[in-house]
């Protein structure tokens, strides 16, 4: 083949000419770099090579790392692992040879990537995340990904996600938002582990973690500062009380003083928070991991205490009373796995009390079937998302969507065996999960996640939104909708009365006064039923929110007053006489309009929500006027 034939076959002359013309139009200072970049963009990206290897996680245990190549570059991902694999989660494939890494080697998973997965995915478009993930799921053919290994599949899935973002030339979190359909990019509230226990530390503390949530920060950067300062104040408190030798840390980086009482740990943390001066701006969360010390139907909070004189088991009812007491004494706003992973009944009962957010980890295991059961039975109100429990980015997106559609909160979580990969930071922002749990504000593999969130916040600039007081996510939404419906409908009833008194005949005035007596109460009764269908624990949520921040009561009053004045303005603008029947219909129409507005615009407290409500009211007014003139 001659040079000319080669140029014609690949249309190189035309492509180079297009690149040169683009450089001239852009008046670039470095045309060579511009032309090179332009040529790379003109070529659709495909996966060209996948190479896996065995590396060590933060505990020194083998895990999988993948380099995925496209014609745009190389993209690396590594996967974390937990201390155990639950029976409902995807399975990490390990060699099992006790003579090598105590049976924890992952060379079989690495081989599966380099041979089977690589062959199946080469040539695929990295922007098609769902197709890539389902190709691997189909290749594996098992429910829990035990053939190829969830560690193998997830490593490739994350690497492909990074390659897809590069192909689209957008940050990873924006790419995740686009493929998930999420429109709200939100910096999550970090749940910093400050005291470690359970299986993650050698102390006598049975529960797994005591964490802080800097919900009062205005930005993620400030939240990280608050976490770091509290961490170091806690170190000083522990040193003063027990000595420097008690400042060892657990697997997640939290301090592990040799305490056996949960209250003792909470007192240490309370003192550290008071020294920071942040006080009400920091809340407390605990990960009980109750399955680890559940014996039959009882709970042994002294299971790690050596040479104890007698058994001191607690029943589930005792545990509920303990949680209630702790939440009243300390600013605890979230409890994870308060009971055994199969004790659905007591988790549901405790969650129904509305005392705090109840997070399902061992209970749900990021498994869509168990999440669906929790939704149907109203068992808990938040999901702990561990991506390696489900096995692919696509499936992680689907379970988050499943939880959010049921108004559950979502906490993106690390694992005890972590790597320096910061993928979950971008995942949390891209999916708008509201919280991220990545360990203590120390140790490189933990800080990799927090530092990435700093970079994302800086990149977003003025567009950056920190979850802050909205850290719970969706569960409190319907409460605001309920208050808006009641306030707006009652206001329309009062408006009808004013119209009747000021503009109607003498006969209609009496009817309008009667309307005042029955319309608003009837509207409230009907809306109360609707609210209870949407949100079964309105009162509990109100109390919990007020306990967190008394200003919430003022927000509710403001919403109702605002709804009233919007409707009063409607009355002053329209000033027309209507028959009583039309007034009643107008009230019904207004109630429907408000409900529709809330369903469409989600949270009516926000500016967007109020704008949507006002637009809906204007539409109702214009419709009423058009109907009146058409007669």
Coordinates of C-alpha atoms in Angstrom, one line a residue:
X1 CA 0.0 0.0 0.0
X2 CA 1.4 3.4 -1.1
X3 CA 1.6 6.4 1.3
X4 CA -1.2 8.1 -0.7
X5 CA -3.4 5.0 -0.5
X6 CA -2.8 4.8 3.3
X7 CA -3.7 8.5 3.7
X8 CA -6.9 8.0 1.7
X9 CA -7.9 4.9 3.5
X10 CA -7.8 6.5 6.9
X11 CA -8.8 9.9 5.7
X12 CA -5.8 11.4 7.5
X13 CA -5.5 14.4 5.3
X14 CA -9.1 15.5 6.1
X15 CA -8.7 14.8 9.8
X16 CA -5.5 16.7 10.1
X17 CA -6.9 19.6 8.1
X18 CA -9.9 19.7 10.4
X19 CA -7.6 19.8 13.5
X20 CA -5.5 22.6 12.0
X21 CA -8.6 24.7 11.2
X22 CA -9.9 24.2 14.7
X23 CA -6.6 25.4 16.1
X24 CA -6.7 28.5 13.9
X25 CA -10.2 29.3 15.0
X26 CA -9.3 28.9 18.6
X27 CA -6.2 31.1 18.2
X28 CA -4.4 28.7 20.5
X29 CA -1.0 29.6 21.8
X30 CA 0.3 26.1 21.4
X31 CA -1.2 24.6 18.2
X32 CA 0.7 21.3 18.5
X33 CA -0.8 20.5 21.9
X34 CA -4.2 21.7 20.7
X35 CA -4.1 19.6 17.5
X36 CA -3.0 16.5 19.5
X37 CA -5.9 16.9 21.9
X38 CA -8.3 17.5 19.1
X39 CA -7.2 14.4 17.3
X40 CA -7.6 12.3 20.5
X41 CA -11.1 13.7 21.0
X42 CA -12.1 12.8 17.4
X43 CA -11.4 9.1 18.1
X44 CA -14.1 7.2 20.0
X45 CA -12.6 5.6 23.1
X46 CA -12.7 1.8 23.6
X47 CA -11.2 -0.5 26.1
X48 CA -7.9 -1.8 24.7
X49 CA -6.4 -3.7 27.6
X50 CA -7.1 -4.8 31.1
X51 CA -4.3 -5.8 33.5
X52 CA -4.9 -6.9 37.1
X53 CA -2.5 -7.5 40.0
X54 CA -2.6 -8.5 43.7
X55 CA -1.8 -5.7 46.2
X56 CA -2.3 -5.3 50.0
X57 CA -5.1 -3.4 51.7
X58 CA -4.8 -1.3 54.9
X59 CA -4.7 -4.4 57.1
X60 CA -1.9 -6.1 55.0
X61 CA -4.4 -8.5 53.4
X62 CA -4.3 -9.1 49.6
X63 CA -6.9 -7.4 47.4
X64 CA -7.3 -6.7 43.7
X65 CA -6.0 -3.7 41.7
X66 CA -6.8 -3.2 38.0
X67 CA -5.3 -1.0 35.3
X68 CA -7.8 -0.5 32.5
X69 CA -6.5 1.0 29.2
X70 CA -8.3 2.9 26.5
X71 CA -6.9 5.0 23.7
X72 CA -7.3 8.0 26.1
X73 CA -5.1 6.6 28.9
X74 CA -4.8 4.2 31.8
X75 CA -7.3 4.1 34.7
X76 CA -6.6 2.4 38.0
X77 CA -8.9 1.0 40.6
X78 CA -8.6 -1.1 43.7
X79 CA -11.2 -2.7 45.9
X80 CA -11.6 -2.8 49.7
X81 CA -12.7 -5.8 51.8
X82 CA -14.5 -6.4 55.0
X83 CA -13.5 -8.6 57.9
X84 CA -16.3 -11.1 57.0
X85 CA -18.6 -11.8 54.1
X86 CA -22.3 -12.0 54.9
X87 CA -24.5 -14.7 53.4
X88 CA -26.5 -12.1 51.5
X89 CA -23.6 -10.2 49.9
X90 CA -21.4 -10.7 46.9
X91 CA -18.4 -12.9 47.5
X92 CA -14.7 -12.0 47.2
X93 CA -12.8 -14.8 45.5
X94 CA -9.8 -15.9 47.5
X95 CA -7.4 -18.8 46.9
X96 CA -7.8 -20.6 50.2
X97 CA -4.2 -21.8 50.3
X98 CA -3.3 -21.5 54.0
X99 CA 0.4 -21.6 53.2
X100 CA 0.2 -18.2 51.3
X101 CA -1.2 -15.1 53.0
X102 CA -3.1 -17.4 55.4
X103 CA -5.4 -18.4 52.6
X104 CA -6.3 -14.8 51.6
X105 CA -4.4 -14.5 48.2
X106 CA -6.5 -13.3 45.3
X107 CA -4.5 -14.7 42.4
X108 CA -7.5 -16.6 41.1
X109 CA -9.5 -13.4 40.9
X110 CA -6.6 -11.7 39.2
X111 CA -6.3 -14.5 36.7
X112 CA -10.1 -14.2 36.0
X113 CA -9.6 -10.5 35.1
X114 CA -6.5 -11.0 32.9
X115 CA -8.1 -13.9 31.0
X116 CA -11.9 -14.1 31.1
X117 CA -13.0 -10.5 31.9
X118 CA -10.4 -8.8 29.7
X119 CA -11.4 -10.9 26.7
X120 CA -15.1 -10.1 27.2
X121 CA -14.6 -6.3 27.5
X122 CA -11.9 -5.3 25.1
X123 CA -13.4 -3.1 22.4
X124 CA -16.3 -1.9 24.6
X125 CA -17.1 1.8 25.1
X126 CA -16.2 2.8 28.6
X127 CA -19.0 5.3 28.8
X128 CA -21.5 2.5 28.7
X129 CA -21.2 1.5 32.4
X130 CA -24.4 -0.6 32.5
X131 CA -23.4 -2.6 29.5
X132 CA -19.9 -3.3 30.9
X133 CA -21.2 -4.3 34.3
X134 CA -24.0 -6.6 32.9
X135 CA -21.4 -8.2 30.5
X136 CA -19.4 -9.2 33.6
X137 CA -22.5 -10.3 35.5
X138 CA -23.6 -12.5 32.5
X139 CA -20.1 -13.9 32.3
X140 CA -20.1 -14.9 36.0
X141 CA -23.7 -16.4 36.0
X142 CA -23.9 -16.7 39.8
X143 CA -26.1 -14.7 42.1
X144 CA -23.3 -13.7 44.4
X145 CA -20.5 -13.4 41.8
X146 CA -18.7 -16.3 43.2
X147 CA -17.4 -17.6 39.9
X148 CA -15.3 -14.7 38.9
X149 CA -15.2 -13.0 42.3
X150 CA -17.0 -9.8 43.3
X151 CA -13.5 -8.3 44.0
X152 CA -12.5 -9.0 40.4
X153 CA -15.7 -7.6 38.9
X154 CA -15.9 -4.5 41.1
X155 CA -12.3 -3.5 40.4
X156 CA -12.9 -3.6 36.7
X157 CA -16.3 -1.8 37.1
X158 CA -14.7 1.1 39.0
X159 CA -11.8 1.4 36.6
X160 CA -14.3 1.5 33.7
X161 CA -16.3 4.2 35.4
X162 CA -13.1 6.3 35.7
X163 CA -12.4 5.7 32.0
X164 CA -15.9 6.7 31.1
X165 CA -15.5 10.0 32.9
X166 CA -12.3 10.7 31.1
X167 CA -13.8 9.9 27.8
X168 CA -16.6 12.5 28.4
X169 CA -14.0 14.9 29.9
X170 CA -16.0 15.4 33.1
X171 CA -15.0 14.8 36.7
X172 CA -15.8 11.3 38.0
X173 CA -18.6 12.5 40.3
X174 CA -20.3 14.3 37.5
X175 CA -20.1 11.2 35.3
X176 CA -21.6 9.2 38.1
X177 CA -24.4 11.7 38.5
X178 CA -25.2 11.6 34.8
X179 CA -25.4 7.8 34.5
X180 CA -27.5 7.6 37.7
X181 CA -29.8 10.5 36.8
X182 CA -29.0 12.4 40.0
X183 CA -29.4 16.2 39.6
X184 CA -28.2 17.3 43.1
X185 CA -24.4 17.2 43.6
X186 CA -24.0 17.3 47.4
X187 CA -20.9 17.2 49.6
X188 CA -21.8 14.6 52.2
X189 CA -21.5 15.0 56.0
X190 CA -18.5 12.9 57.1
X191 CA -19.1 10.4 59.9
X192 CA -15.6 10.4 61.5
X193 CA -14.7 7.4 63.6
X194 CA -13.3 8.6 66.8
X195 CA -13.5 5.6 69.1
X196 CA -13.1 2.1 67.7
X197 CA -14.3 -1.1 69.3
X198 CA -15.9 -4.5 68.4
X199 CA -13.9 -6.5 65.9
X200 CA -12.0 -3.4 64.8
X201 CA -10.0 -2.9 68.0
X202 CA -8.5 -4.8 70.9
X203 CA -10.3 -2.9 73.6
X204 CA -13.1 -4.3 75.8
X205 CA -15.7 -2.2 74.0
X206 CA -18.3 -4.5 72.4
X207 CA -19.9 -1.9 70.0
X208 CA -17.9 -1.2 66.8
X209 CA -17.7 2.6 66.5
X210 CA -18.5 5.9 68.1
X211 CA -18.5 8.6 65.4
X212 CA -19.2 12.3 65.1
X213 CA -21.2 14.2 62.5
X214 CA -20.2 17.9 62.0
X215 CA -23.7 18.8 60.7
X216 CA -23.3 22.4 61.8
X217 CA -20.4 23.1 59.4
X218 CA -21.1 25.4 56.5
X219 CA -18.7 23.7 54.1
X220 CA -17.0 20.3 53.9
X221 CA -13.7 22.0 54.5
X222 CA -15.0 23.3 57.8
X223 CA -16.4 19.8 58.6
X224 CA -13.0 18.2 58.1
X225 CA -11.4 20.8 60.4
X226 CA -14.0 20.2 63.1
X227 CA -13.4 16.4 62.8
X228 CA -9.6 16.8 63.0
X229 CA -9.7 19.2 66.0
X230 CA -12.1 16.9 67.9
X231 CA -9.9 13.9 67.2
X232 CA -6.9 15.6 68.6
X233 CA -8.8 16.9 71.6
X234 CA -10.0 13.4 72.3
X235 CA -6.4 12.1 72.2
X236 CA -5.6 14.7 74.9
X237 CA -8.6 13.6 77.0
X238 CA -7.7 10.0 76.8
X239 CA -4.0 10.7 77.7
X240 CA -5.0 12.7 80.7
X241 CA -7.4 10.1 82.0
X242 CA -5.7 6.8 81.1
X243 CA -2.2 7.7 79.9
X244 CA -0.6 7.9 76.5
X245 CA -0.4 4.1 76.2
X246 CA -4.2 4.1 75.7
X247 CA -4.1 6.2 72.5
X248 CA -3.6 3.2 70.2
X249 CA -6.0 3.1 67.3
X250 CA -8.2 0.5 65.7
X251 CA -8.4 -0.6 62.1
X252 CA -10.4 2.5 61.1
X253 CA -8.1 4.9 62.8
X254 CA -10.3 5.5 65.8
X255 CA -8.8 5.5 69.3
X256 CA -9.1 2.3 71.2
X257 CA -8.8 3.0 74.9
X258 CA -9.4 -0.1 77.1
X259 CA -12.9 0.8 78.1
X260 CA -15.8 -1.6 78.3
X261 CA -18.7 0.8 78.8
X262 CA -20.4 2.6 75.9
X263 CA -21.3 5.4 78.3
X264 CA -17.6 5.7 79.2
X265 CA -16.7 6.2 75.6
X266 CA -19.5 8.7 75.0
X267 CA -18.3 10.7 78.1
X268 CA -14.8 10.9 76.6
X269 CA -16.2 12.1 73.3
X270 CA -18.5 14.6 75.0
X271 CA -15.6 16.1 76.8
X272 CA -13.5 16.3 73.6
X273 CA -16.4 18.1 71.8
X274 CA -16.8 20.6 74.6
X275 CA -13.1 21.5 74.4
X276 CA -13.5 22.3 70.7
X277 CA -16.3 24.8 71.4
X278 CA -18.4 23.4 68.6
X279 CA -20.9 21.7 71.0
X280 CA -24.4 21.8 69.3
X281 CA -22.7 21.9 65.8
X282 CA -21.5 18.3 66.3
X283 CA -23.8 15.3 66.7
X284 CA -22.9 11.7 67.6
X285 CA -23.5 8.5 65.7
X286 CA -22.8 4.9 66.9
X287 CA -22.3 1.7 64.9
X288 CA -23.4 -1.0 67.3
X289 CA -22.8 -4.0 65.0
X290 CA -25.0 -5.9 67.5
X291 CA -24.8 -9.2 65.5
X292 CA -21.2 -9.5 66.7
X293 CA -22.3 -9.9 70.4
X294 CA -25.7 -11.4 69.9
X295 CA -26.0 -14.8 71.6
X296 CA -29.4 -16.4 70.7
X297 CA -31.9 -13.6 71.4
X298 CA -29.7 -11.9 74.0
X299 CA -26.9 -9.3 73.8
X300 CA -23.6 -9.6 75.7
X301 CA -22.1 -6.1 76.0
X302 CA -19.3 -7.6 78.0
X303 CA -18.4 -10.2 75.5
X304 CA -14.8 -8.9 75.2
X305 CA -14.2 -8.5 78.9
X306 CA -11.8 -11.2 80.2
X307 CA -12.5 -13.1 83.4
X308 CA -15.9 -11.5 84.0
X309 CA -17.5 -12.9 87.1
X310 CA -21.0 -13.4 85.6
X311 CA -23.1 -13.2 82.5
X312 CA -24.9 -9.9 82.1
X313 CA -27.0 -10.4 79.0
X314 CA -29.5 -7.8 77.8
X315 CA -32.8 -8.6 76.0
X316 CA -33.8 -6.6 72.9
X317 CA -36.2 -4.7 75.1
X318 CA -33.4 -3.8 77.4
X319 CA -31.3 -2.6 74.5
X320 CA -34.2 -0.4 73.4
X321 CA -34.4 1.2 76.8
X322 CA -30.6 1.7 76.8
X323 CA -30.7 3.4 73.4
X324 CA -33.5 5.7 74.5
X325 CA -31.6 6.6 77.6
X326 CA -28.4 7.3 75.7
X327 CA -30.2 9.4 73.1
X328 CA -31.7 11.6 75.8
X329 CA -28.4 12.0 77.6
X330 CA -26.1 12.5 74.6
X331 CA -26.6 14.2 71.2
X332 CA -26.9 10.8 69.4
X333 CA -28.7 11.2 66.0
X334 CA -27.9 7.9 64.3
X335 CA -27.6 4.3 65.3
X336 CA -26.4 1.6 62.9
X337 CA -27.3 -2.0 63.4
X338 CA -28.9 -1.7 66.9
X339 CA -30.0 -5.4 66.8
X340 CA -29.0 -8.7 65.2
X341 CA -29.1 -8.8 61.4
X342 CA -32.1 -11.2 61.5
X343 CA -34.0 -9.4 64.2
X344 CA -36.3 -7.4 61.9
X345 CA -39.0 -7.1 64.5
X346 CA -37.0 -5.1 67.0
X347 CA -35.3 -3.0 64.4
X348 CA -38.7 -2.0 63.1
X349 CA -40.1 -1.2 66.5
X350 CA -37.1 0.9 67.5
X351 CA -37.1 2.8 64.1
X352 CA -40.8 3.5 64.6
X353 CA -40.1 5.5 67.8
X354 CA -38.5 8.2 65.7
X355 CA -35.7 8.7 68.3
X356 CA -32.9 8.8 65.7
X357 CA -31.9 7.6 62.2
X358 CA -31.7 3.8 62.2
X359 CA -29.1 2.6 59.6
X360 CA -29.1 -0.9 58.2
X361 CA -25.7 -2.4 57.5
X362 CA -25.6 -6.1 58.4
X363 CA -29.4 -6.0 58.2
X364 CA -29.4 -4.9 54.6
X365 CA -26.0 -5.8 53.2
X366 CA -26.6 -3.5 50.2
X367 CA -28.8 -6.4 48.9
X368 CA -31.8 -5.2 46.8
X369 CA -34.0 -8.0 48.1
X370 CA -33.4 -7.2 51.7
X371 CA -33.7 -3.5 51.0
X372 CA -37.1 -4.2 49.4
X373 CA -38.2 -6.1 52.5
X374 CA -37.1 -3.3 54.7
X375 CA -39.1 -0.8 52.6
X376 CA -42.2 -3.0 52.6
X377 CA -42.0 -3.5 56.4
X378 CA -40.8 0.0 57.3
X379 CA -37.9 -1.7 59.1
X380 CA -35.2 1.0 59.1
X381 CA -34.9 4.5 57.5
X382 CA -31.3 4.5 56.1
X383 CA -29.1 2.2 54.0
X384 CA -25.4 1.8 54.6
X385 CA -24.0 1.4 51.0
X386 CA -20.9 -0.8 50.7
X387 CA -20.2 -1.1 47.0
X388 CA -18.2 -4.4 47.3
X389 CA -21.3 -6.0 48.9
X390 CA -23.2 -5.6 45.7
X391 CA -20.3 -5.9 43.3
X392 CA -20.7 -3.3 40.4
X393 CA -21.1 0.4 40.1
X394 CA -24.4 -0.1 38.2
X395 CA -25.9 -2.2 40.9
X396 CA -24.8 0.3 43.6
X397 CA -26.6 3.0 41.7
X398 CA -29.7 0.9 41.5
X399 CA -29.9 0.1 45.2
X400 CA -29.3 3.8 46.0
X401 CA -32.2 4.7 43.7
X402 CA -34.3 2.0 45.3
X403 CA -33.6 3.4 48.8
X404 CA -34.2 7.0 47.8
X405 CA -37.5 6.3 46.1
X406 CA -38.7 4.9 49.4
X407 CA -37.5 8.0 51.2
X408 CA -34.6 6.2 53.0
X409 CA -31.4 8.0 53.8
X410 CA -28.1 6.6 52.3
X411 CA -24.7 6.5 53.9
X412 CA -21.8 5.7 51.6
X413 CA -19.3 3.5 53.5
X414 CA -15.7 2.4 53.4
X415 CA -14.6 -1.1 54.7
X416 CA -12.1 -2.0 57.4
X417 CA -9.7 -3.3 54.8
X418 CA -9.3 -0.2 52.6
X419 CA -7.0 1.0 49.8
X420 CA -5.9 4.5 48.8
X421 CA -8.5 4.5 46.0
X422 CA -10.9 7.5 46.7
X423 CA -13.7 6.3 44.4
X424 CA -16.4 6.3 47.1
X425 CA -15.9 10.1 47.6
X426 CA -16.9 10.7 44.0
X427 CA -19.7 8.1 44.3
X428 CA -21.1 9.9 47.4
X429 CA -21.2 13.3 45.7
X430 CA -22.5 11.9 42.4
X431 CA -25.3 10.0 44.1
X432 CA -26.0 12.7 46.6
X433 CA -26.0 10.3 49.5
X434 CA -25.9 12.9 52.3
X435 CA -23.3 11.0 54.5
X436 CA -20.0 9.3 54.0
X437 CA -18.4 7.0 56.5
X438 CA -14.7 6.7 55.8
X439 CA -13.1 6.2 59.2
X440 CA -11.0 8.6 61.4
X441 CA -9.5 11.8 60.2
X442 CA -6.1 10.1 60.1
X443 CA -4.3 7.2 58.2
X444 CA -3.7 7.6 54.5
X445 CA -6.3 5.2 53.2
X446 CA -9.0 7.1 55.1
X447 CA -7.8 10.6 54.4
X448 CA -7.6 9.7 50.7
X449 CA -11.4 9.8 50.7
X450 CA -11.7 13.0 52.8
X451 CA -9.0 14.9 50.9
X452 CA -10.7 14.0 47.6
X453 CA -13.9 15.6 48.9
X454 CA -11.9 18.7 49.6
X455 CA -10.8 18.8 46.0
X456 CA -14.3 18.2 44.7
X457 CA -15.7 21.1 46.9
X458 CA -12.9 23.4 45.6
X459 CA -13.7 22.4 42.0
X460 CA -17.4 23.0 42.4
X461 CA -16.7 26.5 43.9
X462 CA -19.8 28.5 44.4
X463 CA -21.9 25.5 43.2
X464 CA -20.7 23.4 46.1
X465 CA -23.5 22.4 48.5
X466 CA -22.6 20.8 51.8
X467 CA -25.4 18.5 53.2
X468 CA -25.0 19.9 56.7
X469 CA -28.4 20.0 58.5
X470 CA -29.9 18.0 55.6
X471 CA -27.6 15.0 56.4
X472 CA -30.5 12.6 56.8
X473 CA -31.5 12.9 53.2
X474 CA -35.1 12.1 52.2
X475 CA -36.9 10.8 55.4
X476 CA -38.0 14.2 56.7
X477 CA -39.4 15.4 53.3
X478 CA -43.1 14.5 53.8
X479 CA -43.3 16.3 57.1
X480 CA -42.7 19.6 55.3
X481 CA -45.1 18.6 52.6
X482 CA -47.8 17.8 55.1
X483 CA -47.4 21.2 56.9
X484 CA -47.5 23.0 53.6
X485 CA -50.7 21.2 52.6
X486 CA -52.4 21.9 55.8
X487 CA -51.3 25.6 55.9
X488 CA -52.2 26.3 52.3
X489 CA -55.6 24.6 52.4
X490 CA -56.6 26.2 55.6
X491 CA -55.5 29.5 54.1
X492 CA -57.7 29.0 51.0
X493 CA -60.6 28.2 53.3
X494 CA -60.1 31.5 55.1
X495 CA -59.7 33.3 51.8
X496 CA -63.1 31.9 50.7
X497 CA -64.6 33.3 53.9
X498 CA -63.2 36.7 53.3
X499 CA -64.4 36.7 49.7
X500 CA -67.9 35.7 50.9
X501 CA -68.0 38.3 53.6
X502 CA -66.6 41.2 51.5
X503 CA -68.1 40.4 48.1
X504 CA -71.0 38.1 48.4
X505 CA -74.7 38.7 49.1
X506 CA -76.0 38.6 52.7
X507 CA -77.3 35.1 52.1
X508 CA -73.8 33.9 51.1
X509 CA -72.1 35.5 54.0
X510 CA -73.6 33.1 56.5
X511 CA -72.7 30.2 54.2
X512 CA -69.1 31.5 54.0
X513 CA -68.9 31.7 57.8
X514 CA -70.1 28.1 58.0
X515 CA -67.4 27.3 55.5
X516 CA -64.8 28.6 58.1
X517 CA -66.2 26.2 60.7
X518 CA -66.0 23.0 58.6
X519 CA -63.7 23.5 55.6
X520 CA -60.3 23.9 57.3
X521 CA -60.9 21.0 59.9
X522 CA -62.1 18.7 57.1
X523 CA -59.1 19.6 55.0
X524 CA -56.7 18.9 57.9
X525 CA -58.4 15.6 58.6
X526 CA -58.1 14.4 55.0
X527 CA -54.5 15.6 54.7
X528 CA -53.6 14.0 58.0
X529 CA -54.6 10.6 56.6
X530 CA -52.6 11.3 53.4
X531 CA -49.6 12.4 55.4
X532 CA -49.7 9.2 57.5
X533 CA -49.8 7.1 54.3
X534 CA -46.8 9.0 53.0
X535 CA -44.9 9.2 56.3
X536 CA -46.1 6.9 59.1
X537 CA -44.2 8.7 61.9
X538 CA -44.9 12.4 61.4
X539 CA -44.9 13.1 65.1
X540 CA -41.8 11.1 65.8
X541 CA -39.9 12.8 63.0
X542 CA -41.1 16.2 64.3
X543 CA -39.8 15.4 67.8
X544 CA -36.5 14.1 66.4
X545 CA -36.0 17.1 64.2
X546 CA -36.9 19.5 67.0
X547 CA -34.5 17.6 69.3
X548 CA -31.7 18.1 66.8
X549 CA -32.5 21.8 66.2
X550 CA -35.4 23.7 67.8
X551 CA -35.3 26.1 64.8
X552 CA -37.2 23.4 62.8
X553 CA -40.4 24.5 64.6
X554 CA -39.9 28.0 63.4
X555 CA -39.3 26.7 59.8
X556 CA -42.7 24.9 60.0
X557 CA -44.5 28.0 61.2
X558 CA -42.8 30.0 58.5
X559 CA -44.0 27.5 55.9
X560 CA -47.6 27.7 57.0
X561 CA -47.6 31.5 57.3
X562 CA -46.0 31.8 53.8
X563 CA -48.7 29.5 52.4
X564 CA -51.4 31.7 54.0
X565 CA -50.0 34.9 52.6
X566 CA -49.6 33.4 49.1
X567 CA -53.3 32.5 49.2
X568 CA -54.3 35.9 50.7
X569 CA -52.5 37.6 47.8
X570 CA -54.4 35.4 45.4
X571 CA -57.6 36.7 47.0
X572 CA -56.5 40.4 46.9
X573 CA -55.5 40.0 43.2
X574 CA -58.5 38.2 41.9
X575 CA -61.3 39.9 43.9
X576 CA -64.2 38.2 42.2
X577 CA -67.5 37.0 43.5
X578 CA -68.1 33.3 43.2
X579 CA -70.9 31.0 44.3
X580 CA -70.3 28.9 47.4
X581 CA -70.0 25.8 45.3
X582 CA -67.2 27.4 43.3
X583 CA -65.4 28.4 46.5
X584 CA -65.5 24.9 47.8
X585 CA -64.2 23.6 44.5
X586 CA -61.5 26.3 44.6
X587 CA -60.3 24.9 48.0
X588 CA -60.2 21.4 46.6
X589 CA -58.4 22.7 43.6
X590 CA -55.9 24.5 45.8
X591 CA -55.2 21.4 47.9
X592 CA -54.6 19.3 44.8
X593 CA -52.3 22.1 43.4
X594 CA -50.2 22.2 46.5
X595 CA -49.9 18.4 46.6
X596 CA -48.9 18.3 43.0
X597 CA -46.4 21.1 43.5
X598 CA -44.8 19.2 46.4
X599 CA -44.6 15.9 44.5
X600 CA -43.0 17.6 41.5
X601 CA -40.6 20.0 43.3
X602 CA -39.8 17.7 46.3
X603 CA -38.8 19.8 49.3
X604 CA -41.1 22.9 49.5
X605 CA -38.8 24.6 52.0
X606 CA -36.3 25.2 49.3
X607 CA -36.4 28.2 47.0
X608 CA -37.1 26.0 44.0
X609 CA -40.0 24.3 45.9
X610 CA -41.6 27.6 46.8
X611 CA -41.2 28.9 43.3
X612 CA -42.9 25.7 42.1
X613 CA -45.7 26.3 44.6
X614 CA -46.2 29.9 43.5
X615 CA -46.2 28.9 39.9
X616 CA -48.9 26.3 40.6
X617 CA -51.0 28.8 42.5
X618 CA -50.7 31.3 39.6
X619 CA -51.8 28.5 37.2
X620 CA -54.8 27.8 39.4
X621 CA -55.7 31.5 39.5
X622 CA -55.4 31.9 35.7
X623 CA -57.4 28.8 35.2
X624 CA -60.2 30.1 37.4
X625 CA -60.2 33.5 35.6
X626 CA -60.3 31.8 32.2
X627 CA -63.2 29.6 33.2
X628 CA -65.0 32.6 34.6
X629 CA -64.6 34.6 31.4
X630 CA -65.6 31.7 29.2
X631 CA -69.1 31.6 30.7

